Each structure stands twice: as structure tokens, then as C-alpha cells.
Coordinates of C-alpha atoms in Angstrom, one line a residue:
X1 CA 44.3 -14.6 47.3
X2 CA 41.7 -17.3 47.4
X3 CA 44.9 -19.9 46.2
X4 CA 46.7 -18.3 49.5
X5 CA 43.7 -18.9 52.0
X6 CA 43.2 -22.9 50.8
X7 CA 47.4 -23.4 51.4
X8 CA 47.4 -21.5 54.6
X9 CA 44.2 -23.9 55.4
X10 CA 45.6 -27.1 54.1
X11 CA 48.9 -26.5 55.8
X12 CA 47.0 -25.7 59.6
X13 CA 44.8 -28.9 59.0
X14 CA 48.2 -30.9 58.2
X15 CA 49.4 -29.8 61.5
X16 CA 46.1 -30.5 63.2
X17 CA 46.7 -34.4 62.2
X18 CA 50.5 -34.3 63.2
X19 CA 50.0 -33.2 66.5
X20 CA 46.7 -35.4 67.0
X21 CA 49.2 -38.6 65.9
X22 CA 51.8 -37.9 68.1
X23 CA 50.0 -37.3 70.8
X24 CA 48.4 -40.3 70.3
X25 CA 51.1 -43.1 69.7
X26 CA 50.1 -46.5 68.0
X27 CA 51.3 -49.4 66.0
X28 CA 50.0 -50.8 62.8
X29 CA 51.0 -54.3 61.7
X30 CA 50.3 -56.5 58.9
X31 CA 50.8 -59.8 57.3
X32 CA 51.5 -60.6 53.6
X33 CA 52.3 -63.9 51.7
X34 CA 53.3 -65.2 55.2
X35 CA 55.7 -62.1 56.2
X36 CA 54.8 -60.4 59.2
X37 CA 55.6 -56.5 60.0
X38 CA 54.6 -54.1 62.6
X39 CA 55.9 -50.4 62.9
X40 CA 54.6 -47.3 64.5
X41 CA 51.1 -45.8 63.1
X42 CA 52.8 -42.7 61.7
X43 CA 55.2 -44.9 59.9
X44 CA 52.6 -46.6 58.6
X45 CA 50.5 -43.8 57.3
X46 CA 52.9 -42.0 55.7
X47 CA 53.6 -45.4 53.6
X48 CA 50.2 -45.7 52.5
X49 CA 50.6 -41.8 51.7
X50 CA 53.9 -42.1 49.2
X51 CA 52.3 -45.4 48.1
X52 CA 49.2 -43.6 46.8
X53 CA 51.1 -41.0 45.0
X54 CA 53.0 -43.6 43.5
X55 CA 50.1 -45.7 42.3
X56 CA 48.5 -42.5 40.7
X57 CA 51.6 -41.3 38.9
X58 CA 51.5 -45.1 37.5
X59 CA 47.6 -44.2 36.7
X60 CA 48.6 -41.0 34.7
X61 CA 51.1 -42.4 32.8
X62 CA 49.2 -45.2 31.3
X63 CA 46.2 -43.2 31.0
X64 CA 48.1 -40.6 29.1
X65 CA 49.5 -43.1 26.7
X66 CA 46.4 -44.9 26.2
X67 CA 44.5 -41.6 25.3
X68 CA 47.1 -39.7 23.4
X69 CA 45.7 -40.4 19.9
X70 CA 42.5 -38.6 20.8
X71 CA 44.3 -35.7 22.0
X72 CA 46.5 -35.6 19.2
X73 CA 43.6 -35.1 16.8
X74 CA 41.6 -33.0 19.1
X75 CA 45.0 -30.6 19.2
X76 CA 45.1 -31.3 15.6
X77 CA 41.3 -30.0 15.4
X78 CA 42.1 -27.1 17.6
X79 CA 45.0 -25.9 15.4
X80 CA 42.5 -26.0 12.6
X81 CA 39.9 -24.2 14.0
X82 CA 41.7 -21.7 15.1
X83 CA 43.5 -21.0 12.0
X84 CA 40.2 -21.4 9.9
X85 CA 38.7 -18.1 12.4
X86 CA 41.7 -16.4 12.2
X87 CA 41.3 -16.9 7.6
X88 CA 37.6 -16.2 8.5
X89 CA 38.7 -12.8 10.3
X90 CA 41.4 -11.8 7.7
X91 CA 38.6 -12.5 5.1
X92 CA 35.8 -10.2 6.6
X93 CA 38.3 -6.9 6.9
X94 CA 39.2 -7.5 3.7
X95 CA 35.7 -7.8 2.5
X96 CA 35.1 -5.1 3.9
X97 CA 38.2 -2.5 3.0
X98 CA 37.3 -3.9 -0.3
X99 CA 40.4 -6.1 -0.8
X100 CA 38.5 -8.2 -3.1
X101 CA 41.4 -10.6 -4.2
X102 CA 42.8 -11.0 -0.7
X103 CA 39.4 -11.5 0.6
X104 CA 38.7 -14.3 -2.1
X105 CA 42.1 -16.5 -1.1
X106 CA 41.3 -15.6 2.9
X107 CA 37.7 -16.8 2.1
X108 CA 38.7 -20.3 0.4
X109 CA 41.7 -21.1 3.3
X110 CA 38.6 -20.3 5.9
X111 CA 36.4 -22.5 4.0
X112 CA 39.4 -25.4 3.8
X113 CA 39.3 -25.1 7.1
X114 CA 36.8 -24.7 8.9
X115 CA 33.6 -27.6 8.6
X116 CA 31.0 -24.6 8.6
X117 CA 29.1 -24.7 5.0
X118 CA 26.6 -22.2 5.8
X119 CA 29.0 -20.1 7.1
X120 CA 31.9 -20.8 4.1
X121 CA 29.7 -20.2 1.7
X122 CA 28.7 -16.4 3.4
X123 CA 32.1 -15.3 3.1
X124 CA 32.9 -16.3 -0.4
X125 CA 29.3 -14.7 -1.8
X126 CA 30.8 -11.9 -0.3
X127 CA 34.4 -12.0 -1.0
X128 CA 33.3 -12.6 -4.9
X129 CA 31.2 -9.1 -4.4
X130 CA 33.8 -7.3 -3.0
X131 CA 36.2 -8.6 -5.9
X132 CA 33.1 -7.1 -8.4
X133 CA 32.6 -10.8 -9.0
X134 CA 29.2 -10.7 -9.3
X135 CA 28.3 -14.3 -11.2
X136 CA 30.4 -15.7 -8.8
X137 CA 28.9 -14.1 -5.6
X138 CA 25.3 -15.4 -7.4
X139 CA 26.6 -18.3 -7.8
X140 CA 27.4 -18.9 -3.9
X141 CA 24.1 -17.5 -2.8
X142 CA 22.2 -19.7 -5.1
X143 CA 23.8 -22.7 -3.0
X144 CA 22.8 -20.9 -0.1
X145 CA 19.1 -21.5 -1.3
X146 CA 19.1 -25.2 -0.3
X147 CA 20.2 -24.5 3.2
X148 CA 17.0 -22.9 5.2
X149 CA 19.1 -21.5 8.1
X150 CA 20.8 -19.4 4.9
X151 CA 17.9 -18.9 2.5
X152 CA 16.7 -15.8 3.8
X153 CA 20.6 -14.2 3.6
X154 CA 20.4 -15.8 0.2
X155 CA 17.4 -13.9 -0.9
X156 CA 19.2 -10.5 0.1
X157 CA 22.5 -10.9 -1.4
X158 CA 20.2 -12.1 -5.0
X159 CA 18.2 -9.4 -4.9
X160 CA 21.0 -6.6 -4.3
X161 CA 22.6 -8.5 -7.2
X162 CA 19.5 -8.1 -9.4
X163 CA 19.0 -4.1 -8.4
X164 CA 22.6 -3.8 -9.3
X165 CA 22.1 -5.1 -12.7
X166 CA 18.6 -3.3 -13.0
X167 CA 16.5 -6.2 -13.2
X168 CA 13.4 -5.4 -11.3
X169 CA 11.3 -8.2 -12.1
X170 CA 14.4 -10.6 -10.1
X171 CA 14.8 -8.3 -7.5
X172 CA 10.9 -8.2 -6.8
X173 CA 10.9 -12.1 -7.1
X174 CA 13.6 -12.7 -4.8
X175 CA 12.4 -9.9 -2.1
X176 CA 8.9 -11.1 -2.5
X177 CA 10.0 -15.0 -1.2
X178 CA 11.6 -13.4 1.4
X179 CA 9.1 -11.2 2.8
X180 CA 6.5 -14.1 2.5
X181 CA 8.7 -16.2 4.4
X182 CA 9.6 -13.6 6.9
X183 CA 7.4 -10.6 8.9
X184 CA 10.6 -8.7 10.4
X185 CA 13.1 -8.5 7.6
X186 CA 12.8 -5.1 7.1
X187 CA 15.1 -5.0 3.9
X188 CA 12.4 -7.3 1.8
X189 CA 9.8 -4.8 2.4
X190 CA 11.8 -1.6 0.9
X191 CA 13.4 -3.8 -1.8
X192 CA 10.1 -5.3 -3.2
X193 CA 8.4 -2.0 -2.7
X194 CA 11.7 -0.4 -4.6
X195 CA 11.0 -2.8 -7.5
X196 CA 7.3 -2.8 -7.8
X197 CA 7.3 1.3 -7.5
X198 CA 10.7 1.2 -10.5
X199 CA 8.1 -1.5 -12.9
X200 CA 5.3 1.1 -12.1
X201 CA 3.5 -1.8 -11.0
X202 CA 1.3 0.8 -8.7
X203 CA -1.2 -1.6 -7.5
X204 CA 1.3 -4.7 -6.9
X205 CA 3.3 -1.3 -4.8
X206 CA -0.1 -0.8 -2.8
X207 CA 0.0 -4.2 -1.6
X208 CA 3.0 -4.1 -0.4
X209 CA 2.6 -1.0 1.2
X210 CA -0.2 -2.0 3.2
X211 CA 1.3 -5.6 4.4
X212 CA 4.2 -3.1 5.3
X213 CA 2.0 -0.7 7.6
X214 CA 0.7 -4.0 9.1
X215 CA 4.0 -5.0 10.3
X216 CA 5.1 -1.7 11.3
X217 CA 7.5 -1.8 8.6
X218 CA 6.7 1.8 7.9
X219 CA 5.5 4.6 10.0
X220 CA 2.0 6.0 9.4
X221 CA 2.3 9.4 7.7
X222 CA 4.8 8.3 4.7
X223 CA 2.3 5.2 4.5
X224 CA -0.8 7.1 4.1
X225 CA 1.4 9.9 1.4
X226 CA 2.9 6.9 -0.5
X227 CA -0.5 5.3 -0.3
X228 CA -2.2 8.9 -2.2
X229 CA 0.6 9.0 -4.8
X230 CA 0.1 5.6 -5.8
X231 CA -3.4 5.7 -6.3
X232 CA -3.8 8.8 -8.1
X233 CA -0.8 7.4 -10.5
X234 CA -2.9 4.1 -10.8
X235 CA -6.1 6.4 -11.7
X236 CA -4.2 8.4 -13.9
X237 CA -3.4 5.3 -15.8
X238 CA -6.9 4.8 -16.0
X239 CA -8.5 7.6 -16.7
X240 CA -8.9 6.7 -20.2
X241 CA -9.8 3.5 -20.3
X242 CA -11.8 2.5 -17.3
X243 CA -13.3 5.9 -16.1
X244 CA -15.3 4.6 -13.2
X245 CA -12.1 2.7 -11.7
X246 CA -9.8 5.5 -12.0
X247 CA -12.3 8.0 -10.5
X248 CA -12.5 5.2 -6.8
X249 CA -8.8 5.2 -7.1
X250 CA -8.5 9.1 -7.6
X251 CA -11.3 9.7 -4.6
X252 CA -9.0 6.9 -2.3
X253 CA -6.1 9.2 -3.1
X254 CA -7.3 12.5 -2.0
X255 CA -8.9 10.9 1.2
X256 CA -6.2 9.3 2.0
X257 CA -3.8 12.4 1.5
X258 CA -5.9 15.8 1.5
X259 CA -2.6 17.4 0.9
X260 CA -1.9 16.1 -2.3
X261 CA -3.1 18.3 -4.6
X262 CA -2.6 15.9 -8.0
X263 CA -5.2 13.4 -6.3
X264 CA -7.5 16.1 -5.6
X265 CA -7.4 17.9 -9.0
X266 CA -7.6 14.3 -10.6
X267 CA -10.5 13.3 -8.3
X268 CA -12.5 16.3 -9.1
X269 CA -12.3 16.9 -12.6
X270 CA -13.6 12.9 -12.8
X271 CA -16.2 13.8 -10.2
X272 CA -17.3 16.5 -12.5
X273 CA -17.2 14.2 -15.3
X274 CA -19.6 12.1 -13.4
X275 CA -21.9 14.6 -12.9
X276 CA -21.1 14.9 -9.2
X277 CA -20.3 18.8 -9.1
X278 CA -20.5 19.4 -5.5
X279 CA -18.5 16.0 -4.2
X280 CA -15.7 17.3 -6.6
X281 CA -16.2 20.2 -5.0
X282 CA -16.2 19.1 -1.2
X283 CA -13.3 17.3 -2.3
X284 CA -11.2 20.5 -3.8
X285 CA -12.2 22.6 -0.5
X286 CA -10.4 19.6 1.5
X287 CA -7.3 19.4 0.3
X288 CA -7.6 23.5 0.0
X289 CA -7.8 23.5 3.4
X290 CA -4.6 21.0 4.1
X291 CA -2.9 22.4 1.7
X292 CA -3.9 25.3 -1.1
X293 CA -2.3 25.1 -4.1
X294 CA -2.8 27.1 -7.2
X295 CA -3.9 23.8 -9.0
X296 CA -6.9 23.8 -6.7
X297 CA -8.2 27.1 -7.2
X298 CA -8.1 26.6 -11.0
X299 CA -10.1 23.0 -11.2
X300 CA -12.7 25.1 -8.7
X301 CA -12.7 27.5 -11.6
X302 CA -13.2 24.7 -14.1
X303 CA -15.7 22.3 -12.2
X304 CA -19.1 24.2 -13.5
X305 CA -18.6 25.2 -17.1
X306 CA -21.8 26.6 -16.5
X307 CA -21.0 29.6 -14.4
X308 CA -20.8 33.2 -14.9
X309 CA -17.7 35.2 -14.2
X310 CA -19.8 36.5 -10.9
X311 CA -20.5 33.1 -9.6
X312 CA -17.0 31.7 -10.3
X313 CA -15.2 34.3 -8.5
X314 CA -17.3 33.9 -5.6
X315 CA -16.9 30.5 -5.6
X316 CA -13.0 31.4 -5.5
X317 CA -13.2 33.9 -2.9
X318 CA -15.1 31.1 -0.6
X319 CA -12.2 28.7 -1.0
X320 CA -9.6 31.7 -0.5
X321 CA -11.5 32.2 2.9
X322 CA -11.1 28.4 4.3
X323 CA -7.2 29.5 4.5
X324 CA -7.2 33.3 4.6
X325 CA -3.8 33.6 6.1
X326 CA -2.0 31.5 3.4
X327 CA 0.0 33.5 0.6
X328 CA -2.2 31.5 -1.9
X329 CA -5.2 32.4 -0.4
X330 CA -4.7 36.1 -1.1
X331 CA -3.2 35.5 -4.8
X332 CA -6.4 33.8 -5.3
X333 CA -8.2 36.9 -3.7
X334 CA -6.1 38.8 -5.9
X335 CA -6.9 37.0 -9.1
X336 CA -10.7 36.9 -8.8
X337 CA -10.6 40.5 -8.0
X338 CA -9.0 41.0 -10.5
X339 CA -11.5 38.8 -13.0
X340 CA -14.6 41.1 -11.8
X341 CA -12.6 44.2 -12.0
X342 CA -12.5 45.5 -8.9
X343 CA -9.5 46.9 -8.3
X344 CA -9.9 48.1 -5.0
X345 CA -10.2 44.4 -3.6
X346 CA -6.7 43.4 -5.8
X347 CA -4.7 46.2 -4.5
X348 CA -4.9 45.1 -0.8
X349 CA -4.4 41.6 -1.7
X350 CA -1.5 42.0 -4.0
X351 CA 0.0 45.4 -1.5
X352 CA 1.3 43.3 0.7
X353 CA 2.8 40.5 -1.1
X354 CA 4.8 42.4 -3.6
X355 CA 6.3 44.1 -0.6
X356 CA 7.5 41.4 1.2
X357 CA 10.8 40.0 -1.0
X358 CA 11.7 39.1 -4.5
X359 CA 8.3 38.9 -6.7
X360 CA 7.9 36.1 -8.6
X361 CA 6.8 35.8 -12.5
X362 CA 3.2 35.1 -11.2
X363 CA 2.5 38.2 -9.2
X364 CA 4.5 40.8 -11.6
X365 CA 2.1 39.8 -14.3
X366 CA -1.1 40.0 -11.7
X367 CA 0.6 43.2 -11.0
X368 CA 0.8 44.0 -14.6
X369 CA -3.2 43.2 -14.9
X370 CA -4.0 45.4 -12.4
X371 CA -2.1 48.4 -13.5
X372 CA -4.0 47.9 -17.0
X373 CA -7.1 47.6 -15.0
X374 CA -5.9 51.1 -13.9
X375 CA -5.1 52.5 -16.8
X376 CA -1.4 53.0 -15.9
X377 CA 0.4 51.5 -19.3
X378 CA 3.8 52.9 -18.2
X379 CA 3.1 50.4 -14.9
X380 CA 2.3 47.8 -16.6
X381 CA 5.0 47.4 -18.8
X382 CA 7.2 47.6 -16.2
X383 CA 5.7 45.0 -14.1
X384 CA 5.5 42.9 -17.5
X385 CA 9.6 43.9 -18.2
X386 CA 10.2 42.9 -14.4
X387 CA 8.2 39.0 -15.0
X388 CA 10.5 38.1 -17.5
X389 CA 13.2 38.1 -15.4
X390 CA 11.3 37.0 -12.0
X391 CA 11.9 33.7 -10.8
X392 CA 9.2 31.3 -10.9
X393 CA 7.2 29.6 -8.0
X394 CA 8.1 26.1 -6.4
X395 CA 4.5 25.7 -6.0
X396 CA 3.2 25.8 -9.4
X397 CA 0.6 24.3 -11.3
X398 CA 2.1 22.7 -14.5
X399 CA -0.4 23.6 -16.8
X400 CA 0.9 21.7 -20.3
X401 CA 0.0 22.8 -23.4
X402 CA -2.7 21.0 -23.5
X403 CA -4.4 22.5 -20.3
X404 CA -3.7 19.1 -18.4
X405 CA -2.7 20.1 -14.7
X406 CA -0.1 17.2 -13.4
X407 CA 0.5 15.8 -16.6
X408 CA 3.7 13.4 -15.1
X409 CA 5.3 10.7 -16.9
X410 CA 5.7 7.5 -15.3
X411 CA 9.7 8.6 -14.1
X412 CA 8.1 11.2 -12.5
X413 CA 5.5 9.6 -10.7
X414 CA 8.1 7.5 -9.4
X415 CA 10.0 9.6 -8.2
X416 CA 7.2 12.0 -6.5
X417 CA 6.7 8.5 -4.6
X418 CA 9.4 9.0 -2.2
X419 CA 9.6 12.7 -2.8
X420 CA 6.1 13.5 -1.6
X421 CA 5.6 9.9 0.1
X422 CA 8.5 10.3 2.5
X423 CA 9.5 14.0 2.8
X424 CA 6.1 16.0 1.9
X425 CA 7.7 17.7 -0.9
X426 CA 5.7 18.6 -4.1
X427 CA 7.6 19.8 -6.2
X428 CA 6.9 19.2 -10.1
X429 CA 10.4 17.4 -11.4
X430 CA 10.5 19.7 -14.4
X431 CA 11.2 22.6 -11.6
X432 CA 14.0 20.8 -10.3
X433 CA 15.7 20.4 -14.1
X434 CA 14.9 23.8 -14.4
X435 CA 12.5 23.4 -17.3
X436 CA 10.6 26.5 -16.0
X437 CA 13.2 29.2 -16.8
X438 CA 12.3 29.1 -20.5
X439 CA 9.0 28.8 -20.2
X440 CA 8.5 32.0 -17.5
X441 CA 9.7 34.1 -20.1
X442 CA 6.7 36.4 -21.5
X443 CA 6.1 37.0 -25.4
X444 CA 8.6 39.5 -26.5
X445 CA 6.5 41.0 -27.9
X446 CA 4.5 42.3 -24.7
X447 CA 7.5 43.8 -23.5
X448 CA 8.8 46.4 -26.7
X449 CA 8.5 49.9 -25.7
X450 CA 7.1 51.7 -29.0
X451 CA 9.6 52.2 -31.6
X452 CA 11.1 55.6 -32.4
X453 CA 10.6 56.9 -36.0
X454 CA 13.1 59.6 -37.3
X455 CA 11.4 62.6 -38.4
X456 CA 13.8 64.9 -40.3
X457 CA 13.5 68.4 -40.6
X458 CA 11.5 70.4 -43.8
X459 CA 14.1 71.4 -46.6
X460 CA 15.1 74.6 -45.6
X461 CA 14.3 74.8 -42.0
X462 CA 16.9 74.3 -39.4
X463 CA 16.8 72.3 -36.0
X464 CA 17.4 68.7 -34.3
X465 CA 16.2 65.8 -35.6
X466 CA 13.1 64.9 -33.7
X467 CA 11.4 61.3 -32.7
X468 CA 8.1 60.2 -32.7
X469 CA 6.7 57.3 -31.5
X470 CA 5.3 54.8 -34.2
X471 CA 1.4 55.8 -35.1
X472 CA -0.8 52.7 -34.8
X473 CA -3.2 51.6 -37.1
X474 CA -6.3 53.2 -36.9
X475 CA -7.3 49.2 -35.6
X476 CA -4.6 49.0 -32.8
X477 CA -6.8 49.8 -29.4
X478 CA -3.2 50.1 -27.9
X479 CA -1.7 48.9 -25.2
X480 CA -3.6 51.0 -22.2
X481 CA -6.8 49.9 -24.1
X482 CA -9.0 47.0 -22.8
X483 CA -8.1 44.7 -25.1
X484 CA -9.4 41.0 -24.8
X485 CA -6.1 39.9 -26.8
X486 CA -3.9 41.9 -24.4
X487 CA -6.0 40.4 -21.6
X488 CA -5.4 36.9 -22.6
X489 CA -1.2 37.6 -23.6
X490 CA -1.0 38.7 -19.6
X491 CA -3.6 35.7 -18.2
X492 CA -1.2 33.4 -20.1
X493 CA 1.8 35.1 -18.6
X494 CA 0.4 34.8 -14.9
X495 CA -0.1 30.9 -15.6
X496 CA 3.4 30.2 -16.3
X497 CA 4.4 32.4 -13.4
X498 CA 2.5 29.5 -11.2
X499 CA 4.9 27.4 -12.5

């Protein structure tokens, strides 16, 4: 349209000047190497006209011949390039349909082609990965090294290379030049904190977990539960042999992350260690109070080895009372009910719970307790035959062997990094492998119903073969009597229902 205007203009303008010179004759003469002319102006013009057109033709022509050797190589150059991108595209969709051995040829044709070494050297590092050519894709990032624009991409592709192979220590070198070197790579930061947390290098971890948080790398929350698990896996490292420094680490952990009950539990039994009963205790009532766990409750139980069965289950009853509402709350109202012997107070805490859904292990055997308490046997067996085939409780305490609450290996405390550090989930690891099903199982022996003994007839009489149950030993209190032993069998029972 525009092209249409500037003709129609062009074209009035040229008629403009056509009428101007014939209404205005003239004559134009001239005088050359001693020849004389003179013709009408029009004539004239138009002359000079065709004789400029002529003269730039001329121009062109000799202009084109003396530049066409540049424009032959720059047409040469052009060619090139553009069969270099179109290697270079072919290359990165077969990279990435993982065509390795199409995208190693398409790589080396771009890199024939085209004068781009940064770029070139890119495509084969990851051509040679896609091929699973992984010395080879090392080999071009290593080049990439000397380059600065390219060190940085280098770093990546050396450290992926490293975590592929599982060495940690080279991952963590190469991820820790590049987040020195830069403060928005976001991939440095998770792949050095990946390595340091897989070496169980907790303290190196903490580091880089706070330079993260600096740079806003990683949001608040998972920092400050990251930050709890890697302290109280630090202290635990040090419990034993530097008590003072595992007991700041352990105290940084539960402030940091009230919720996590392995810091708090850690931090108070070293508290009480120290001497310093009622921080531990300020401490427990905390995390209680972010999140109560049946862990808690028993290092409250623990902390004064000094108290009577009366002052420990009002010390319990106080913490159930910071969190009334919460299910642990009332087993814990339950449990030191239960421990005085009042079971008035246990029956409306445990009422309500065992109404509500599946019971678990834990609060069939509390169930079981209180029903001895009560002197109902027949109930108690059956709340004792009903735990051994409860499930257990996600929340549970993992008492060991050994009485050690939290006793993780170093796996596990790598992997409740990202399980309680990013999602809030604690949930001991042996639960998820399903370690608890054999050990929720009570004693058999808890569970036998008397055994039958046959009792035939006098000689001579007639009549059915009766049964009897088994007499016990003049020394058996039996199982409706209070019996310390029995006491202990269903106490052991109700810790592994926590777990």
C-alpha cells in the first residue's frame, strides 16, 4: 500500500515537471572540443536523464566485478553458518530424544562448522552424555574450564557427572567453586548441600544451608527444619566424645525447630546430664507444645530419677494439659492414670479413643492394663489377643533395646534431612520398611488361654469326659493378680505399640 502511495506520488510529481517544461519553452546549448549544439531544454534534459542511467549501470558493473571476491566468501560464510545451525539444531533434538550416536555426528559437523568454541564444545559434552559417554562428556567440560564465559556450565555438567558415579567428595568440590563464584546459581546450592548432607559432613551441610537462606536460595521453614536435623545429628555424633559441644548443638536444634522431637529429647536428657533439670524441662514442654510426641512424655518421665511415682505423673499430667485436645495428650493422661491407679481418670481418657477407629497396639495394651487394674482377666486378654494383631502408630517412639529413643544411623539421618527438613514428616525409617510389624507382636506367652487337662472318669462310673483348666502352682498369683512381672510384660507391650 505504502509502495502504491510513493508510485502514484512519483508519477503526479513527474507530471508536475512536464507540464511546468512545456509551458515554459527554452533552449540549452553547449560547446565541446570546438563543436557547437543547441536544442530545446526538454531535449536537453531528458539527455542528461538517459546519460545518468547510463553512467550508473557502468558504476554497477565495475563495482560488482571489483567486489565479487568478498561476496563470494561472505556467501560462502553464509552457506556455512547456516548449515553449521541447522547441525547445531539437528544435534540438540537428538540430545535430547536421546539419540546419542546421531547427536555425536550432528554435534562434530556443527562444530566443523561453525567458529563458536564455547558453544561447540556445549553440544558435544552433551551429545557424549546422551550417548552414556560419560569420560567423553568430562572430558569436553574439563575444556570448558579454561573458558570463563563456560566455567560455570562446566562446573554443572562435572558435578552431575560426579553424582552419577557417586563420588560426593567431586561433586561437592565442583558445586562448591561454583557457588563461590556465583550467588544465583541455584543448582550449586542443592548439589553441594546434596553432597555434604550424602558424606554426613553435618556441619560443612550447615554452612551451606545458611549462605543458602542468605541468598534466598531456600525458603525459611525447610531452612530452619533442615537447620534442627542437622544439628541434633551433629550432637548426636558428639554426645560421646565432647558432651558440652553436642549439648549447644542439641539446644540450637530444638530452638531452632520446637517440633522436632529427636532434638528435644537429645537436648534434655544432656541438660539433665548437666545438672540443668528444669532447662531440659522448659525445653521438653516446648516442643510438647509444637508438637507432642510420645518420646517427649517419656524423657519428662526420665529427667528426675529422683521422683516418686506421685510427682512423675503429675509432672505428666502438666505437660498433657499444655495440648489437651491432642490424641497424645490424653494417652499420656491415660498412661499416668493408669501408673497411680486410678482408674476412673483412665477410663475417660482411653473411652473415647478406642471408640473412634481401628485401635492401635499401643492403646489395646493400655486397654489391657486397665482392665487388669479392674480386675476383669477375661478383658484383658482380649485386649492383649486384639494388640497382637493392631497396627502400630506412625508416631512412635523407637525405643531400642537398649532404651535409646532415636537411635538413627547415619542413612537415616540423611534421609530424615529432607523428610522432616522439607515436608515435616517424622516418621522413623524403620516404620516405613516395616520393621515394626515384628516387633508389635506381644510375648506369646501373654496371650495363651489356660490349657485344658483331660479328666477321665472313675473305673466304674459312667459319664463324659470332663476338662479342667490347668491348676497353678501354689506360686502363680495368676493372671487377674497384681503381679509386678505381669505389669512389666504389658508396660513393655504398650512401648512397642508407640512404635
Amino acid at each position: 500500500m505504502i509502495r502504491l502511495i510513493l508510485v502514484v506520488l512519483v508519477i503526479i510529481a513527474a507530471c508536475a515537471v512536464t507540464v511546468f517544461v512545456t509551458l515554459n519553452p527554452g533552449s540549452a546549448s553547449f560547446e565541446f572540443m570546438g563543436v557547437e549544439g543547441r536544442m530545446p531544454f526538454a531535449l536537453a534534459a531528458a539527455g542528461l536523464l538517459v546519460l545518468t542511467f547510463i553512467l550508473l549501470v557502468i558504476w554497477r558493473l565495475v563495482l560488482g566485478v571489483w567486489t565479487a571476491p568478498d561476496n563470494l566468501r561472505k556467501f560462502n560464510l553464509r552457506r556455512r553458518k547456516e548449515k553449521g545451525f541447522d547441525a547445531l539444531e539437528r544435534a540438540l533434538i537428538a540430545a535430547a530424544a536421546g539419540e546419542g550416536e546421531n547427536a555425536v555426528r550432528q554435534a562434530a559437523r556443527a562444530d566443523a562448522l561453525l567458529d563458536r568454541p564455547a558453544l561447540s564444545r556445549l553440544l558435544a559434552a552433551r551429545a557424549a552424555e546422551a550417548a552414556g559417554n560419560l569420560p567423553g562428556a568430562e572430558a569436553h567440560y574439563e575444556a570448558m574450564l579454561e573458558d570463563p564465559k563456560t566455567r560455570i556450565v562446566a562446573r554443572r555438567g562435572l558435578a552431575q557427572i560426579a553424582h552419577e558415579r557417586g563420588e560426593h567428595a567431586t561433586t561437592a568440590a565442583h558445586a562448591e567453586d561454583a557457588f563461590n563464584q556465583s550467588k544465583s546459581v541455584r543448582w550449586a546450592f542443592d548439589a553441594l548441600f546434596d553432597a555434604q548432607v550424602a558424606q554426613a559432613d553435618w556441619l560443612a551441610a550447615l554452612a551451606t544451608l545458611s549462605e543458602g537462606e542468605k541468598r534466598k536460595q531456600i525458603a525459611p521453614d525447610p531452612a530452619r527444619r533442615r537447620k534442627s536435623v542437622l544439628l541434633t545429628a551433629a550432637a548426636m555424633e558428639r554426645e560421646d566424645s565432647d558432651p558440652d559441644k553436642a549439648r549447644s548443638l542439641a539446644e540450637q536444634a530444638a530452638s531452632a525447630a520446637p517440633s522436632f522431637a529427636p532434638a528435644a529429647a537429645l537436648a534434655a536428657r544432656l541438660l539433665a546430664a548437666n545438672r540443668k533439670h528444669s532447662k531440659a524441662e522448659s525445653v521438653l514442654k516446648s516442643a510438647w507444645s509444637a508438637a507432642p510426641h510420645p518420646a517427649l512424655a517419656r524423657a519428662l518421665a526420665e529427667l528426675r530419677k529422683s521422683d516418686t511415682k506421685a510427682k512423675r505423673a503429675e509432672r505428666l499430667k502438666a505437660l498433657a494439659a499444655i495440648r489437651a485436645e491432642h490424641r497424645e495428650s490424653r494417652l499420656l493422661l491415660a498412661e499416668a492414670a493408669l501408673e497411680g491407679g486410678e482408674t476412673g481418670e483412665a477410663r475417660a481418657a482411653l473411652d473415647p479413643l478406642l471408640e473412634f477407629g481401628t485401635p492401635s497396639a499401643r492403646l489395646c495394651a493400655l486397654a489391657a492394663r486397665l482392665a487388669r487394674l479392674e480386675d476383669d482377666d477375661k478383658a484383658a486378654r482380649r485386649w492383649m489377643t486384639r494388640a497382637a494383631h493392631a497396627p502400630g502408630e506412625a508416631d512412635w517412639s523407637d525405643i531400642d533395646g537398649e532404651g535409646r529413643a532415636f537411635a538413627f544411623s547415619p542413612d537415616d539421618w540423611k534421609r530424615m534431612v529432607y523428610a522432616f527438613g522439607d515436608e515435616g514428616r517424622l516418621l522413623h525409617p524403620r516404620y516405613e520398611r516395616f520393621e515394626i510389624a515384628a516387633e508389635a507382636v506381644p510375648e506369646t506367652a501373654l496371650l495363651e488361654a489356660p490349657k485344658p487337662v483331660r479328666v477321665r472318669p472313675a473305673p466304674g462310673k459312667k459319664g463324659e469326659t470332663v476338662f479342667h483348666d490347668t491348676p497353678r502352682p501354689p506360686d502363680d498369683p495368676g493372671v487377674g493378680d497384681d503381679d509386678d512381672d505381669d505389669d512389666d510384660d504389658i508396660e513393655s507391650i504398650a512401648a512397642r505399640g508407640h512404635r
